[in-house]
Each structure stands twice: as structure tokens, then as C-alpha cells.
Amino acid sequence: MEHYDVIIIGGGAAGFFAAINTAEMNPDLHIAILEKAKEGLQKVKVSGGGRCNVTHAEFIPSELIQNYPRGDKELLGPFHQFMTGDTIEWFEKRGVALKIEEDGRMFPESNSSQTIIDCFLTEANKHKVDVFYSTTVQSINKHHEYWELQTNKNNFHAKNIVVATGSSVKVWKLLEKLNHHVVKPVPSLFTFNVNDKRIKNIPGVVVQDVLVKVLNSKLESQGPLLITHVGFSAPAILKLSAWGAIELAEKNYKFQIEINFINQDFQECLETLKDIKQALAKKTVLKFSQFELPKRLWQQLVLASTIEESTKWAEINKKQLEALATQLTKAVFNVDGKSTFKEEFVTAGGVDLKEVNFKTFESKLHKNLYFAGEVLNIDAITGGFNFQNAWTGAYIVAKNISN
């Protein structure tokens, strides 16, 4: 039996952050991380396309929480304790400078997630945190004041345990045995599969600002849109998938979306098209893209409006103009399924938030049992917000355990 003061289950972002901060705040504590994989910090490695989207440049707690479809109210207090600015300062103190990109996402200046991984491994080593890899927790039991963990290797014994396992179904089942309720997990942050003639041959096309609505629903989202080999991606879609995670799962990922590619309403667009018809009467409609749309998309929308390739603006009739205005402002697409967004798999669902004290991130059911990160029913849209939740929860856990 291995004895520790603190055992952290899960060697991801939240797990390492909790371990390092606890050790730093109270060097007398004997701390271990148990990680089931051969190496830790896998999600850190792939986040932001391998650059690691550490956090987001949003510095007001009440505005930051608006990026969390689940967990917004619960995180307001914690964000007053440890916030984006604290994250930036924490990394800079350890030699990792962060930079802000145009869309507010923050990355290490090195543009490599390895910088963050190296920082964590160095700090864990410096503070004598024991890390056990390829170690799977098989049971969690309380005996008097202490927790006993059975694993595929050794048995462990600790006064405090921190569960930071992300979306681990096996660990959620162990927590259910401790009478915690787990909100059924469903995917969040996914792309839409769409098989449609209009987008079939134009993968890679990006439209900078579109409005996407789910028909027969209140769900809508605005932002950049990317046409892929299988459908649609980029923030406009990913935000929609996060806010609609539960509703879209109930629809079995089969639904219709309406896209406004130009941010004008139908009538306004129609009037603009009439002006263009006058101004460019002798030009071929297909040849010159309007509304600053990518040329390949413009051509597909023109063809979908029953306008021939050789048609000149002067030759377009009223019906065709209306069809084109519809394609530009209310194009309907059938979504049939979803795809995981790169390797950045996020789930909505997890430990019921009513059973957690958000001043400490401690279980309300069991003393000295703490949670950090995505194991809770908290998730965010894409952009560094899921990591900020991990840093904040882990820091507050560390502060409480070390005291």
C-alpha cells in the first residue's frame, strides 16, 4: 500500500495543475498523480492544432462565464478567485510567455504545446510530485478518515483525493458507487456532416462571418464558417454544437440549418442584387463574386439559383433574383450526423453540479473528495475556455487542500 497526503486521479491539464500548485503552497505534503495512459497531458498536446490554446483574453468574470453552456453560474465565484490574468501570470512566472491572437485565443509564444507540457513536467519534478503512468484506478473506497484506491498495479491510501479524469465513463461509474449523480454525457464541440451539391466540390472555403440557425429551434450562432470534405466546421458551427449539445443529441444529429452567408436580410439583399443587375448588366453573373464572398462559393450559390453559367446580369429574371437572394441569406442544408472536432473531444455531462461546493470544489457528499476540470458537468465553447475552467478549479482545489 502506497501512502500519500494527496492523490490526483488523472494526469491531464487539471490534474497536473492541481498537483503542482498544492505542492508549491504546502511543500510538506506527499503528492501523487495516477494516470491510466503511458504519458499524461494528451489533450494539452493536441489542443489548438498542437499549439495549446491555454486560455482566452477575456478579463471580466461576468463576461467570461457567457462562454459556458453548462457551469456558467457555478463558475462566477471561482473566476473571482482565479482568472485569466492569474493564468497568464502563473505561466509567465515559470518562463512561459503567452500571446493573444486576433480572435482572443491565447497561445504560448513558442506556438508549441510542448512548451506547456515541459513546464508542467519540470514543475512536477521540482516539487517532488510522484507520477504513476499506465495506472488505472479500479475502485475508490473510504475507510474512516482515509481514501483507499485499488489500481491495476499498487493500492494507494490518501487523506485527500482529487478527481481530474475529464470525460472518463469508468471513473464516473466509480463516483456513482459513492452516490454521486452523473449527468449523462453527450458530445459537445463537433462539426456537422452535410452532403450537398452546393458544397461538395469546394472544401477549404472559409466565410468570415455567417449566421447559422437550427430550424424549428432557438439555437443560432454567428462567426467564421469552414466548408470541409464532409460538411461544415469552424467557430460558427462549434459554438452551435456546444450550446445545442443536448438538443442536437435528442435529434440524433439529424436536423436542418439555415445559413445567412452575407449578414443582410432577404429584402435588403434583393434590393442590392437589383442595383448590381443595373450596374453590371453586361457582365456574367458567375464570373464576379459579390458581397465579398469566396468566388467558389458564390459560383455554387448562383448555379443553385437556376442561373446558367453564361447568363449575364441583364438576363436574370425576377424569380432568379429572388432565388439567389434566398441562397445568400437563407440557404437550407440538411445535417446528417456529426464528426469529432480534431482530437479536442469535449463532452457535456459529468458530476452533477448541485453536489459540489464551488467555494472549494469539494464534494458535498464526501469530505476530502475534490473535482477539477471536465469530470464535472461543465463545458465551454472552443477558444481556450475549457482550459480556463481546468486551471481555475485545480487552483482552488490546491488552495483548499494545502491549507
Short mmCIF file of C-alpha atoms in Angstrom, two decimals:
data_model
loop_
_atom_site.label_atom_id
_atom_site.label_comp_id
_atom_site.label_asym_id
_atom_site.label_seq_id
_atom_site.Cartn_x
_atom_site.Cartn_y
_atom_site.Cartn_z
CA MET A 1 0.00 0.00 0.00
CA GLU A 2 1.42 3.39 -1.08
CA HIS A 3 0.65 6.23 1.37
CA TYR A 4 0.13 9.84 0.28
CA ASP A 5 -1.40 13.05 1.62
CA VAL A 6 -2.95 13.85 -1.76
CA ILE A 7 -3.68 11.61 -4.73
CA ILE A 8 -4.82 13.13 -8.01
CA ILE A 9 -6.61 10.75 -10.37
CA GLY A 10 -5.89 11.90 -13.92
CA GLY A 11 -2.69 13.30 -15.39
CA GLY A 12 -4.21 15.89 -17.69
CA ALA A 13 -4.28 19.69 -17.51
CA ALA A 14 -6.38 19.92 -14.32
CA GLY A 15 -4.53 17.05 -12.61
CA PHE A 16 -1.04 18.45 -13.13
CA PHE A 17 -2.13 21.99 -12.29
CA ALA A 18 -3.71 20.81 -9.02
CA ALA A 19 -0.63 18.75 -8.08
CA ILE A 20 1.92 21.48 -8.84
CA ASN A 21 0.01 24.22 -7.02
CA THR A 22 -0.72 22.05 -3.98
CA ALA A 23 2.97 21.08 -3.71
CA GLU A 24 4.07 24.67 -4.10
CA MET A 25 1.65 26.01 -1.49
CA ASN A 26 2.46 23.26 1.01
CA PRO A 27 5.84 21.56 0.39
CA ASP A 28 5.26 19.18 3.33
CA LEU A 29 2.52 17.29 1.51
CA HIS A 30 3.32 13.99 -0.21
CA ILE A 31 1.52 14.09 -3.58
CA ALA A 32 0.94 11.59 -6.40
CA ILE A 33 -0.74 11.65 -9.81
CA LEU A 34 -2.24 8.42 -11.17
CA GLU A 35 -2.58 8.43 -14.98
CA LYS A 36 -4.03 5.49 -16.92
CA ALA A 37 -2.15 6.28 -20.18
CA LYS A 38 1.55 5.74 -20.90
CA GLU A 39 2.04 9.51 -20.75
CA GLY A 40 -0.02 12.41 -19.45
CA LEU A 41 -1.23 15.75 -20.81
CA GLN A 42 -2.52 14.23 -24.07
CA LYS A 43 -5.24 16.84 -24.56
CA VAL A 44 -2.76 19.64 -23.91
CA LYS A 45 -0.63 18.16 -26.68
CA VAL A 46 -3.33 18.28 -29.38
CA SER A 47 -5.18 21.42 -28.27
CA GLY A 48 -5.24 24.32 -30.71
CA GLY A 49 -3.79 22.21 -33.50
CA GLY A 50 -0.74 21.31 -31.40
CA ARG A 51 -0.16 24.90 -30.22
CA CYS A 52 -2.20 24.61 -26.98
CA ASN A 53 -4.94 27.23 -26.63
CA VAL A 54 -4.11 27.98 -22.96
CA THR A 55 -6.89 30.48 -22.23
CA HIS A 56 -8.89 33.37 -23.74
CA ALA A 57 -8.27 37.10 -23.39
CA GLU A 58 -11.50 37.79 -21.50
CA PHE A 59 -10.82 39.53 -18.19
CA ILE A 60 -14.27 40.16 -16.69
CA PRO A 61 -15.76 37.15 -14.83
CA SER A 62 -19.38 38.01 -15.72
CA GLU A 63 -18.43 38.08 -19.42
CA LEU A 64 -16.15 35.04 -19.26
CA ILE A 65 -18.96 32.81 -17.92
CA GLN A 66 -21.04 33.56 -21.02
CA ASN A 67 -18.86 31.06 -22.90
CA TYR A 68 -20.02 28.09 -20.78
CA PRO A 69 -23.26 26.41 -21.89
CA ARG A 70 -23.10 24.37 -18.67
CA GLY A 71 -21.49 25.67 -15.46
CA ASP A 72 -21.80 29.41 -16.07
CA LYS A 73 -23.47 30.34 -12.74
CA GLU A 74 -21.25 27.98 -10.75
CA LEU A 75 -18.03 29.44 -12.21
CA LEU A 76 -18.78 33.10 -11.47
CA GLY A 77 -17.44 32.93 -7.88
CA PRO A 78 -14.41 30.76 -8.75
CA PHE A 79 -13.42 33.15 -11.55
CA HIS A 80 -13.20 35.91 -8.95
CA GLN A 81 -10.61 33.73 -7.17
CA PHE A 82 -8.50 32.65 -10.15
CA MET A 83 -9.00 34.28 -13.50
CA THR A 84 -7.43 34.67 -16.95
CA GLY A 85 -4.95 37.26 -15.68
CA ASP A 86 -3.84 34.84 -12.95
CA THR A 87 -3.31 32.11 -15.57
CA ILE A 88 -1.12 34.43 -17.68
CA GLU A 89 0.89 35.45 -14.61
CA TRP A 90 1.27 31.80 -13.46
CA PHE A 91 2.82 30.73 -16.76
CA GLU A 92 4.97 33.86 -17.15
CA LYS A 93 6.47 33.34 -13.68
CA ARG A 94 7.61 29.93 -14.93
CA GLY A 95 9.15 31.27 -18.11
CA VAL A 96 6.21 30.62 -20.48
CA ALA A 97 5.14 33.83 -22.20
CA LEU A 98 1.65 33.81 -23.77
CA LYS A 99 0.41 35.82 -26.76
CA ILE A 100 -3.07 36.97 -27.74
CA GLU A 101 -4.34 36.29 -31.26
CA GLU A 102 -6.89 38.45 -33.10
CA ASP A 103 -9.85 36.30 -32.04
CA GLY A 104 -8.82 36.46 -28.34
CA ARG A 105 -7.36 32.96 -28.10
CA MET A 106 -4.10 32.77 -26.16
CA PHE A 107 -1.15 30.52 -27.01
CA PRO A 108 2.44 30.13 -25.82
CA GLU A 109 4.73 32.43 -27.81
CA SER A 110 6.62 29.31 -28.91
CA ASN A 111 3.47 28.18 -30.80
CA SER A 112 4.03 24.70 -29.39
CA SER A 113 2.02 22.75 -26.82
CA GLN A 114 5.29 21.03 -25.85
CA THR A 115 6.25 24.26 -24.05
CA ILE A 116 3.28 23.83 -21.69
CA ILE A 117 3.93 20.09 -21.25
CA ASP A 118 7.62 20.72 -20.47
CA CYS A 119 6.66 23.42 -17.96
CA PHE A 120 4.30 21.04 -16.11
CA LEU A 121 6.73 18.12 -16.10
CA THR A 122 9.57 20.36 -14.86
CA GLU A 123 7.41 21.86 -12.09
CA ALA A 124 6.06 18.44 -11.00
CA ASN A 125 9.59 17.10 -10.83
CA LYS A 126 10.88 20.18 -8.98
CA HIS A 127 8.15 19.85 -6.33
CA LYS A 128 8.70 16.07 -5.99
CA VAL A 129 5.25 15.03 -7.23
CA ASP A 130 5.22 11.29 -7.92
CA VAL A 131 3.62 10.45 -11.27
CA PHE A 132 2.45 6.87 -11.92
CA TYR A 133 1.68 6.18 -15.59
CA SER A 134 -0.25 3.17 -17.00
CA THR A 135 -2.08 3.10 -13.66
CA THR A 136 -5.85 2.58 -13.83
CA VAL A 137 -7.99 3.19 -10.75
CA GLN A 138 -10.38 0.24 -10.29
CA SER A 139 -12.13 1.18 -7.05
CA ILE A 140 -12.44 4.13 -4.66
CA ASN A 141 -13.42 3.45 -1.03
CA LYS A 142 -13.49 5.49 2.17
CA HIS A 143 -12.14 3.97 5.38
CA HIS A 144 -12.55 6.28 8.37
CA GLU A 145 -10.61 9.45 7.51
CA TYR A 146 -8.78 7.94 4.54
CA TRP A 147 -9.41 7.03 0.93
CA GLU A 148 -8.26 3.69 -0.46
CA LEU A 149 -7.71 3.33 -4.20
CA GLN A 150 -7.25 -0.03 -5.87
CA THR A 151 -5.41 0.10 -9.19
CA ASN A 152 -4.14 -2.39 -11.77
CA LYS A 153 -0.72 -2.04 -10.08
CA ASN A 154 -0.50 -0.98 -6.41
CA ASN A 155 -3.09 0.01 -3.84
CA PHE A 156 -2.97 3.61 -2.64
CA HIS A 157 -4.01 5.30 0.58
CA ALA A 158 -4.59 9.07 0.94
CA LYS A 159 -6.31 11.66 3.08
CA ASN A 160 -7.37 13.78 0.05
CA ILE A 161 -8.25 12.72 -3.47
CA VAL A 162 -8.80 14.94 -6.48
CA VAL A 163 -10.69 13.51 -9.45
CA ALA A 164 -9.45 15.19 -12.66
CA THR A 165 -10.16 12.49 -15.22
CA GLY A 166 -12.11 14.50 -17.80
CA SER A 167 -14.77 12.54 -19.67
CA SER A 168 -13.95 9.12 -18.23
CA VAL A 169 -17.03 6.88 -18.18
CA LYS A 170 -15.23 4.33 -15.96
CA VAL A 171 -14.43 6.94 -13.31
CA TRP A 172 -17.96 8.37 -13.46
CA LYS A 173 -19.20 4.84 -12.65
CA LEU A 174 -16.88 4.69 -9.63
CA LEU A 175 -18.26 8.05 -8.46
CA GLU A 176 -21.83 6.78 -8.86
CA LYS A 177 -20.93 3.99 -6.42
CA LEU A 178 -20.12 6.81 -3.97
CA ASN A 179 -23.70 8.09 -4.50
CA HIS A 180 -22.74 10.97 -6.79
CA HIS A 181 -25.13 11.63 -9.65
CA VAL A 182 -23.63 11.86 -13.12
CA VAL A 183 -25.45 13.82 -15.81
CA LYS A 184 -25.47 11.58 -18.89
CA PRO A 185 -22.60 12.66 -21.16
CA VAL A 186 -23.25 13.72 -24.75
CA PRO A 187 -20.69 15.13 -27.23
CA SER A 188 -20.09 18.86 -27.41
CA LEU A 189 -17.80 20.70 -29.89
CA PHE A 190 -18.42 18.73 -33.06
CA THR A 191 -18.67 19.51 -36.77
CA PHE A 192 -21.75 18.93 -38.95
CA ASN A 193 -21.90 16.28 -41.69
CA VAL A 194 -23.67 17.70 -44.74
CA ASN A 195 -23.92 16.02 -48.13
CA ASP A 196 -24.98 18.78 -50.52
CA LYS A 197 -24.20 19.56 -54.15
CA ARG A 198 -23.55 23.24 -53.33
CA ILE A 199 -20.56 22.48 -51.10
CA LYS A 200 -19.41 19.11 -52.44
CA ASN A 201 -16.52 20.38 -54.58
CA ILE A 202 -15.38 23.40 -52.58
CA PRO A 203 -13.70 22.12 -49.37
CA GLY A 204 -11.37 24.63 -47.75
CA VAL A 205 -13.60 27.64 -48.49
CA VAL A 206 -13.94 29.97 -45.47
CA VAL A 207 -16.63 32.63 -45.00
CA GLN A 208 -15.55 35.06 -42.28
CA ASP A 209 -18.91 35.93 -40.71
CA VAL A 210 -22.12 33.98 -41.16
CA LEU A 211 -25.30 33.47 -39.16
CA VAL A 212 -26.35 29.83 -38.70
CA LYS A 213 -29.76 28.84 -37.29
CA VAL A 214 -31.13 25.40 -36.47
CA LEU A 215 -34.63 25.28 -37.97
CA ASN A 216 -37.53 24.70 -35.54
CA SER A 217 -35.25 25.66 -32.64
CA LYS A 218 -33.98 28.75 -30.80
CA LEU A 219 -30.38 27.72 -31.49
CA GLU A 220 -28.31 30.14 -33.56
CA SER A 221 -24.68 31.18 -33.79
CA GLN A 222 -22.52 33.70 -35.61
CA GLY A 223 -18.89 33.55 -36.69
CA PRO A 224 -16.49 32.10 -39.28
CA LEU A 225 -17.64 29.06 -41.29
CA LEU A 226 -15.38 26.48 -42.96
CA ILE A 227 -16.57 24.14 -45.70
CA THR A 228 -14.91 20.72 -45.25
CA HIS A 229 -14.83 17.43 -47.16
CA VAL A 230 -17.76 16.22 -45.05
CA GLY A 231 -19.74 19.37 -44.28
CA PHE A 232 -19.29 22.44 -42.08
CA SER A 233 -16.84 23.38 -39.30
CA ALA A 234 -15.18 26.44 -37.65
CA PRO A 235 -16.46 28.58 -34.73
CA ALA A 236 -19.97 29.28 -36.12
CA ILE A 237 -20.64 25.52 -36.09
CA LEU A 238 -18.62 24.58 -32.99
CA LYS A 239 -20.39 27.22 -30.86
CA LEU A 240 -23.74 25.90 -32.09
CA SER A 241 -22.72 22.33 -31.22
CA ALA A 242 -21.74 23.37 -27.68
CA TRP A 243 -24.90 25.34 -26.92
CA GLY A 244 -27.04 22.70 -28.63
CA ALA A 245 -25.19 19.60 -27.31
CA ILE A 246 -28.22 18.11 -25.54
CA GLU A 247 -30.90 19.25 -28.02
CA LEU A 248 -28.94 18.02 -31.06
CA ALA A 249 -28.25 14.66 -29.39
CA GLU A 250 -32.02 14.30 -28.87
CA LYS A 251 -32.48 14.91 -32.61
CA ASN A 252 -29.95 12.11 -33.24
CA TYR A 253 -27.85 14.68 -35.15
CA LYS A 254 -30.40 14.86 -38.00
CA PHE A 255 -31.78 18.37 -38.46
CA GLN A 256 -31.86 21.35 -40.84
CA ILE A 257 -29.81 24.53 -40.63
CA GLU A 258 -30.36 27.85 -42.35
CA ILE A 259 -27.27 29.89 -43.23
CA ASN A 260 -27.10 33.61 -43.91
CA PHE A 261 -23.78 33.99 -45.74
CA ILE A 262 -23.82 37.79 -46.05
CA ASN A 263 -25.43 39.20 -42.88
CA GLN A 264 -28.17 41.01 -44.79
CA ASP A 265 -31.84 40.11 -44.61
CA PHE A 266 -33.62 38.78 -47.68
CA GLN A 267 -35.26 42.09 -48.71
CA GLU A 268 -32.07 44.13 -48.28
CA CYS A 269 -30.15 41.53 -50.32
CA LEU A 270 -32.78 41.57 -53.08
CA GLU A 271 -32.52 45.37 -53.38
CA THR A 272 -28.71 45.13 -53.55
CA LEU A 273 -28.96 42.46 -56.27
CA LYS A 274 -31.28 44.74 -58.31
CA ASP A 275 -28.67 47.53 -58.07
CA ILE A 276 -25.91 45.10 -59.14
CA LYS A 277 -28.08 43.99 -62.08
CA GLN A 278 -28.25 47.59 -63.30
CA ALA A 279 -24.56 48.35 -62.66
CA LEU A 280 -23.10 45.14 -64.12
CA ALA A 281 -25.72 44.46 -66.83
CA LYS A 282 -23.24 43.20 -69.44
CA LYS A 283 -21.11 41.11 -67.05
CA THR A 284 -21.53 37.37 -66.50
CA VAL A 285 -23.15 36.66 -63.12
CA LEU A 286 -20.97 33.64 -62.37
CA LYS A 287 -17.67 35.37 -63.10
CA PHE A 288 -17.54 38.09 -60.48
CA SER A 289 -18.27 37.30 -56.85
CA GLN A 290 -20.40 39.80 -54.91
CA PHE A 291 -20.76 40.59 -51.15
CA GLU A 292 -17.07 39.73 -50.67
CA LEU A 293 -17.93 36.03 -50.81
CA PRO A 294 -15.26 33.49 -51.81
CA LYS A 295 -15.55 33.03 -55.58
CA ARG A 296 -16.07 29.23 -55.46
CA LEU A 297 -18.97 29.57 -53.01
CA TRP A 298 -20.52 32.44 -54.98
CA GLN A 299 -20.50 30.27 -58.13
CA GLN A 300 -22.20 27.35 -56.39
CA LEU A 301 -24.94 29.59 -54.94
CA VAL A 302 -25.51 31.18 -58.39
CA LEU A 303 -25.86 27.75 -60.02
CA ALA A 304 -28.22 26.62 -57.24
CA SER A 305 -30.45 29.60 -58.15
CA THR A 306 -31.06 28.08 -61.64
CA ILE A 307 -28.82 30.69 -63.28
CA GLU A 308 -26.80 29.27 -66.19
CA GLU A 309 -23.01 29.66 -66.37
CA SER A 310 -23.17 32.06 -69.31
CA THR A 311 -26.06 34.22 -68.03
CA LYS A 312 -25.41 37.96 -67.87
CA TRP A 313 -26.85 40.16 -65.12
CA ALA A 314 -29.17 41.87 -67.63
CA GLU A 315 -30.75 38.48 -68.47
CA ILE A 316 -31.73 37.49 -64.92
CA ASN A 317 -35.47 37.44 -64.29
CA LYS A 318 -37.28 38.31 -61.04
CA LYS A 319 -37.66 34.66 -59.99
CA GLN A 320 -33.92 34.00 -60.37
CA LEU A 321 -33.03 37.15 -58.42
CA GLU A 322 -35.27 36.01 -55.56
CA ALA A 323 -33.76 32.51 -55.69
CA LEU A 324 -30.26 33.99 -55.45
CA ALA A 325 -31.27 36.24 -52.53
CA THR A 326 -32.64 33.12 -50.79
CA GLN A 327 -29.39 31.20 -51.36
CA LEU A 328 -27.38 34.10 -49.95
CA THR A 329 -29.50 34.85 -46.88
CA LYS A 330 -31.49 31.70 -46.03
CA ALA A 331 -29.78 28.70 -47.59
CA VAL A 332 -31.14 25.50 -46.02
CA PHE A 333 -28.87 22.46 -45.55
CA ASN A 334 -29.68 19.01 -44.15
CA VAL A 335 -27.34 17.88 -41.38
CA ASP A 336 -26.94 14.12 -41.15
CA GLY A 337 -24.57 13.23 -38.33
CA LYS A 338 -21.53 14.78 -36.68
CA SER A 339 -17.76 14.40 -36.63
CA THR A 340 -15.37 14.94 -33.71
CA PHE A 341 -13.58 18.28 -33.98
CA LYS A 342 -9.94 17.17 -34.46
CA GLU A 343 -8.85 15.39 -31.25
CA GLU A 344 -10.32 18.05 -28.99
CA PHE A 345 -13.20 15.90 -27.82
CA VAL A 346 -15.36 17.63 -25.21
CA THR A 347 -18.49 16.31 -23.54
CA ALA A 348 -21.48 17.94 -21.94
CA GLY A 349 -22.30 15.93 -18.83
CA GLY A 350 -20.49 14.76 -15.72
CA VAL A 351 -20.77 15.05 -11.96
CA ASP A 352 -23.97 16.91 -11.03
CA LEU A 353 -23.03 20.49 -10.07
CA LYS A 354 -25.56 20.57 -7.21
CA GLU A 355 -23.33 18.05 -5.36
CA VAL A 356 -20.21 20.26 -5.41
CA ASN A 357 -19.23 23.20 -3.20
CA PHE A 358 -17.85 25.77 -5.69
CA LYS A 359 -16.02 27.75 -3.00
CA THR A 360 -13.66 24.76 -2.65
CA PHE A 361 -14.57 22.32 -5.49
CA GLU A 362 -15.10 19.72 -2.75
CA SER A 363 -17.84 17.10 -2.88
CA LYS A 364 -20.86 17.96 -0.71
CA LEU A 365 -21.31 14.22 -0.07
CA HIS A 366 -17.76 13.25 0.97
CA LYS A 367 -15.16 15.24 2.86
CA ASN A 368 -11.70 15.46 1.19
CA LEU A 369 -13.01 14.40 -2.23
CA TYR A 370 -12.39 17.15 -4.81
CA PHE A 371 -13.11 17.64 -8.51
CA ALA A 372 -11.35 19.67 -11.22
CA GLY A 373 -11.94 20.11 -14.94
CA GLU A 374 -14.29 18.29 -17.25
CA VAL A 375 -15.18 15.45 -14.86
CA LEU A 376 -17.84 17.95 -13.71
CA ASN A 377 -20.89 18.82 -15.80
CA ILE A 378 -19.12 21.95 -17.10
CA ASP A 379 -18.12 22.59 -20.70
CA ALA A 380 -17.36 25.57 -22.87
CA ILE A 381 -17.30 26.66 -26.46
CA THR A 382 -13.99 26.44 -28.31
CA GLY A 383 -11.33 29.11 -27.68
CA GLY A 384 -9.38 28.22 -24.52
CA PHE A 385 -12.36 28.33 -22.15
CA ASN A 386 -12.30 24.63 -21.20
CA PHE A 387 -8.67 25.01 -20.12
CA GLN A 388 -9.51 28.11 -18.06
CA ASN A 389 -12.13 26.07 -16.19
CA ALA A 390 -9.44 23.41 -15.54
CA TRP A 391 -6.88 25.94 -14.23
CA THR A 392 -9.41 27.72 -12.01
CA GLY A 393 -10.88 24.57 -10.45
CA ALA A 394 -7.46 22.96 -9.94
CA TYR A 395 -6.03 26.11 -8.34
CA ILE A 396 -8.92 26.44 -5.87
CA VAL A 397 -8.64 22.72 -5.01
CA ALA A 398 -4.90 23.19 -4.38
CA LYS A 399 -5.53 26.22 -2.17
CA ASN A 400 -8.03 24.32 0.00
CA ILE A 401 -6.01 21.11 0.33
CA SER A 402 -2.75 22.93 1.08
CA ASN A 403 -4.45 24.86 3.91
#
